[in-house]
């Protein structure tokens, strides 16, 4: 079984020299997706940090999310705006070529929101963990790969020994909102003390936010402020 560090070492060797979307040649400083295709797929309008819906003006939350005190989700693009397919390929086809360019886009989005005063830079980051059985089957945790890249580029500690997935839950895809919440109830647990005040939870994709909300609940019990970072945000208006 290939380990996560091994995958990272292989990353540089497997990056294509053509854009996965338009198939035009890209420079050696780029990877996976060219700047033209990338920029065309990034958010072009303000979006709510709670649910991802488009808004006329950039504020933290839409009216609905203000009432529910939603988690703030930092993402550079919507899942259905062109890049979601390639984010999904990281998990399902081990297509790691898009990770670095997408992480860079996420970092730019993060700095923009920090300048606007909507989020603060966290002190540490933590990846959404896989259950040990699922990790053995897949050979890697895509959220951890994204978090590792963010950790290196932002020079933030990556905590990978404080949170575990104690239940091997069924995949969330295809479940209703209520079923997703039931599926993840008490699925995670903290196994070490946390001595930080601000944490960013990293995942590849956020849809309803059920997974990251369940993790955030554990940290909130210890009065730790949480935010969420992901490569793409998928709206799911029908999942209540």
Coordinates of C-alpha atoms in Angstrom, one line a residue:
X1 CA 0.0 0.0 0.0
X2 CA 1.3 3.4 -0.9
X3 CA 1.7 5.8 2.0
X4 CA 0.8 9.5 1.9
X5 CA 4.5 10.7 2.0
X6 CA 5.2 8.4 -0.9
X7 CA 2.4 10.0 -2.9
X8 CA 3.8 13.4 -2.2
X9 CA 7.2 12.4 -3.4
X10 CA 5.7 11.0 -6.6
X11 CA 3.7 14.2 -7.2
X12 CA 6.4 16.0 -9.0
X13 CA 7.0 13.1 -11.3
X14 CA 3.5 12.6 -12.5
X15 CA 2.4 16.3 -13.2
X16 CA 1.3 16.6 -16.8
X17 CA 2.7 19.4 -19.1
X18 CA -0.7 20.0 -20.6
X19 CA -3.8 21.5 -19.0
X20 CA -6.3 18.8 -18.1
X21 CA -9.1 21.0 -19.2
X22 CA -8.1 22.7 -22.5
X23 CA -5.1 20.4 -23.3
X24 CA -2.9 23.4 -24.1
X25 CA 0.7 23.2 -23.1
X26 CA 1.6 24.8 -19.7
X27 CA 4.8 26.0 -18.3
X28 CA 7.0 24.1 -15.9
X29 CA 5.9 26.4 -13.1
X30 CA 2.2 25.4 -13.5
X31 CA 0.6 22.0 -12.9
X32 CA -2.6 20.3 -13.9
X33 CA -4.7 23.3 -15.0
X34 CA -3.6 26.4 -16.8
X35 CA -4.2 29.9 -15.4
X36 CA -6.8 30.7 -18.1
X37 CA -9.0 27.7 -17.3
X38 CA -8.4 28.1 -13.6
X39 CA -9.4 31.8 -13.5
X40 CA -12.5 31.1 -15.6
X41 CA -13.7 28.7 -13.0
X42 CA -13.0 30.6 -9.8
X43 CA -15.7 32.6 -8.0
X44 CA -16.6 35.7 -10.1
X45 CA -19.2 37.1 -7.7
X46 CA -19.5 37.4 -3.9
X47 CA -20.7 34.3 -2.2
X48 CA -22.0 33.5 1.3
X49 CA -19.3 31.9 3.5
X50 CA -22.0 29.8 5.1
X51 CA -23.9 28.2 2.2
X52 CA -22.0 29.3 -0.9
X53 CA -24.9 31.0 -2.5
X54 CA -24.1 34.0 -4.8
X55 CA -24.8 37.4 -3.3
X56 CA -25.0 41.0 -4.6
X57 CA -22.5 42.3 -2.0
X58 CA -19.7 40.6 -0.2
X59 CA -20.6 40.1 3.4
X60 CA -19.9 37.1 5.6
X61 CA -23.3 35.5 5.5
X62 CA -26.6 35.7 3.7
X63 CA -29.7 36.4 5.8
X64 CA -30.5 32.7 6.2
X65 CA -27.0 31.8 7.4
X66 CA -26.9 34.7 9.8
X67 CA -29.9 33.2 11.6
X68 CA -28.2 29.8 11.9
X69 CA -24.7 30.9 12.8
X70 CA -23.1 28.7 10.1
X71 CA -19.5 27.7 9.9
X72 CA -17.4 29.9 7.6
X73 CA -16.2 28.0 4.6
X74 CA -13.3 29.3 2.5
X75 CA -13.2 27.9 -1.0
X76 CA -11.9 29.4 -4.3
X77 CA -14.7 28.0 -6.5
X78 CA -18.0 26.2 -6.7
X79 CA -18.0 22.5 -7.3
X80 CA -20.3 22.8 -10.3
X81 CA -18.4 25.6 -12.0
X82 CA -15.9 23.5 -13.9
X83 CA -13.2 22.5 -11.4
X84 CA -15.3 20.1 -9.3
X85 CA -14.8 17.2 -11.6
X86 CA -11.0 17.5 -11.2
X87 CA -11.3 17.9 -7.4
X88 CA -13.3 14.6 -7.4
X89 CA -10.6 13.0 -9.5
X90 CA -8.1 13.5 -6.6
X91 CA -10.1 11.1 -4.5
X92 CA -11.4 8.6 -7.1
X93 CA -8.5 8.5 -9.6
X94 CA -5.5 9.7 -7.6
X95 CA -5.2 12.7 -9.9
X96 CA -2.8 14.7 -7.8
X97 CA -1.8 17.1 -10.5
X98 CA -4.5 19.6 -9.6
X99 CA -3.7 19.9 -5.9
X100 CA -1.0 22.5 -6.0
X101 CA -2.7 24.9 -8.4
X102 CA -6.0 24.5 -6.5
X103 CA -4.3 25.1 -3.1
X104 CA -2.7 28.3 -4.5
X105 CA -6.1 29.5 -5.6
X106 CA -7.5 28.7 -2.1
X107 CA -4.7 30.7 -0.5
X108 CA -5.4 33.7 -2.7
X109 CA -9.1 33.5 -1.7
X110 CA -8.1 33.2 2.0
X111 CA -5.9 36.3 1.9
X112 CA -8.6 38.2 0.1
X113 CA -11.2 37.3 2.9
X114 CA -8.6 38.2 5.6
X115 CA -8.1 41.6 4.0
X116 CA -11.9 42.1 4.1
X117 CA -11.9 41.2 7.7
X118 CA -14.2 38.2 7.3
X119 CA -11.9 35.6 8.6
X120 CA -8.7 35.4 10.6
X121 CA -5.6 33.3 9.9
X122 CA -5.8 30.2 12.1
X123 CA -2.9 29.1 14.3
X124 CA -3.0 25.5 13.1
X125 CA -4.8 23.3 10.5
X126 CA -6.2 19.8 10.7
X127 CA -7.4 17.5 7.9
X128 CA -10.7 15.6 8.0
X129 CA -9.5 12.1 8.9
X130 CA -10.4 8.9 7.2
X131 CA -11.2 5.7 9.2
X132 CA -8.1 3.5 9.3
X133 CA -9.9 0.8 7.2
X134 CA -10.9 3.3 4.5
X135 CA -7.3 4.7 4.5
X136 CA -5.9 1.2 4.0
X137 CA -8.3 0.6 1.1
X138 CA -7.7 3.9 -0.7
X139 CA -4.0 4.3 0.2
X140 CA -4.2 8.0 0.9
X141 CA -6.4 10.7 2.4
X142 CA -7.0 13.5 -0.1
X143 CA -7.9 16.0 2.6
X144 CA -4.5 15.3 4.3
X145 CA -2.7 15.9 1.0
X146 CA -4.4 19.2 0.6
X147 CA -3.7 20.1 4.2
X148 CA -0.1 19.2 4.0
X149 CA 0.4 21.5 1.0
X150 CA -1.4 24.3 2.8
X151 CA 0.7 23.7 5.9
X152 CA 3.9 24.1 3.9
X153 CA 2.9 27.1 1.8
X154 CA 1.4 29.0 4.8
X155 CA 3.9 27.8 7.3
X156 CA 1.2 26.6 9.7
X157 CA 1.5 23.5 11.9
X158 CA -0.6 20.5 10.6
X159 CA -2.1 18.5 13.5
X160 CA -2.5 14.9 12.4
X161 CA -2.5 13.2 15.8
X162 CA -5.4 14.8 17.7
X163 CA -8.5 13.8 15.8
X164 CA -9.6 10.3 14.6
X165 CA -12.5 8.9 12.8
X166 CA -13.6 6.2 15.2
X167 CA -16.6 4.9 13.1
X168 CA -16.2 3.6 9.5
X169 CA -19.2 5.5 8.2
X170 CA -21.0 4.8 5.0
X171 CA -20.2 7.3 2.1
X172 CA -22.2 10.5 2.3
X173 CA -23.0 10.6 -1.4
X174 CA -26.7 9.9 -2.1
X175 CA -27.8 10.5 1.5
X176 CA -30.4 13.1 2.5
X177 CA -29.3 15.8 4.9
X178 CA -30.9 14.1 7.9
X179 CA -29.3 10.8 7.0
X180 CA -25.9 12.5 6.6
X181 CA -26.2 13.9 10.1
X182 CA -27.2 10.5 11.5
X183 CA -24.4 8.8 9.6
X184 CA -21.8 11.0 11.2
X185 CA -23.1 11.3 14.7
X186 CA -20.2 10.7 17.1
X187 CA -18.1 9.5 14.2
X188 CA -15.1 11.6 15.3
X189 CA -13.3 11.9 18.6
X190 CA -10.4 14.0 20.0
X191 CA -7.6 11.9 21.3
X192 CA -5.2 14.7 22.6
X193 CA -5.4 18.0 24.3
X194 CA -5.7 21.1 22.1
X195 CA -3.7 24.2 23.1
X196 CA -4.7 26.5 20.3
X197 CA -7.5 29.1 19.9
X198 CA -8.1 29.1 16.2
X199 CA -8.2 26.0 13.9
X200 CA -8.9 25.6 10.2
X201 CA -10.5 22.2 9.3
X202 CA -9.4 21.1 5.8
X203 CA -11.4 18.9 3.4
X204 CA -11.4 18.5 -0.4
X205 CA -15.0 19.3 -0.9
X206 CA -17.8 20.7 1.3
X207 CA -21.4 20.0 0.4
X208 CA -23.9 20.3 3.2
X209 CA -21.1 20.8 5.8
X210 CA -22.2 17.9 7.9
X211 CA -18.8 16.3 8.2
X212 CA -16.9 19.5 9.1
X213 CA -19.7 20.7 11.4
X214 CA -19.5 17.4 13.4
X215 CA -15.7 18.0 13.8
X216 CA -16.2 21.7 14.7
X217 CA -18.6 20.7 17.4
X218 CA -15.8 18.9 19.2
X219 CA -13.6 21.9 19.1
X220 CA -16.3 24.3 20.0
X221 CA -16.9 22.4 23.2
X222 CA -13.3 23.5 24.2
X223 CA -14.0 27.1 23.1
X224 CA -11.8 26.8 20.1
X225 CA -12.7 28.9 17.1
X226 CA -13.1 26.9 13.8
X227 CA -13.3 27.7 10.1
X228 CA -13.3 25.4 7.1
X229 CA -11.0 25.4 4.1
X230 CA -11.7 23.3 0.9
X231 CA -10.9 23.2 -2.7
X232 CA -14.5 23.5 -3.9
X233 CA -17.9 24.3 -2.4
X234 CA -20.9 22.3 -3.6
X235 CA -24.3 23.8 -3.0
X236 CA -26.9 21.2 -2.0
X237 CA -30.2 23.1 -1.6
X238 CA -32.3 19.9 -1.6
X239 CA -30.5 18.3 1.4
X240 CA -32.2 19.5 4.5

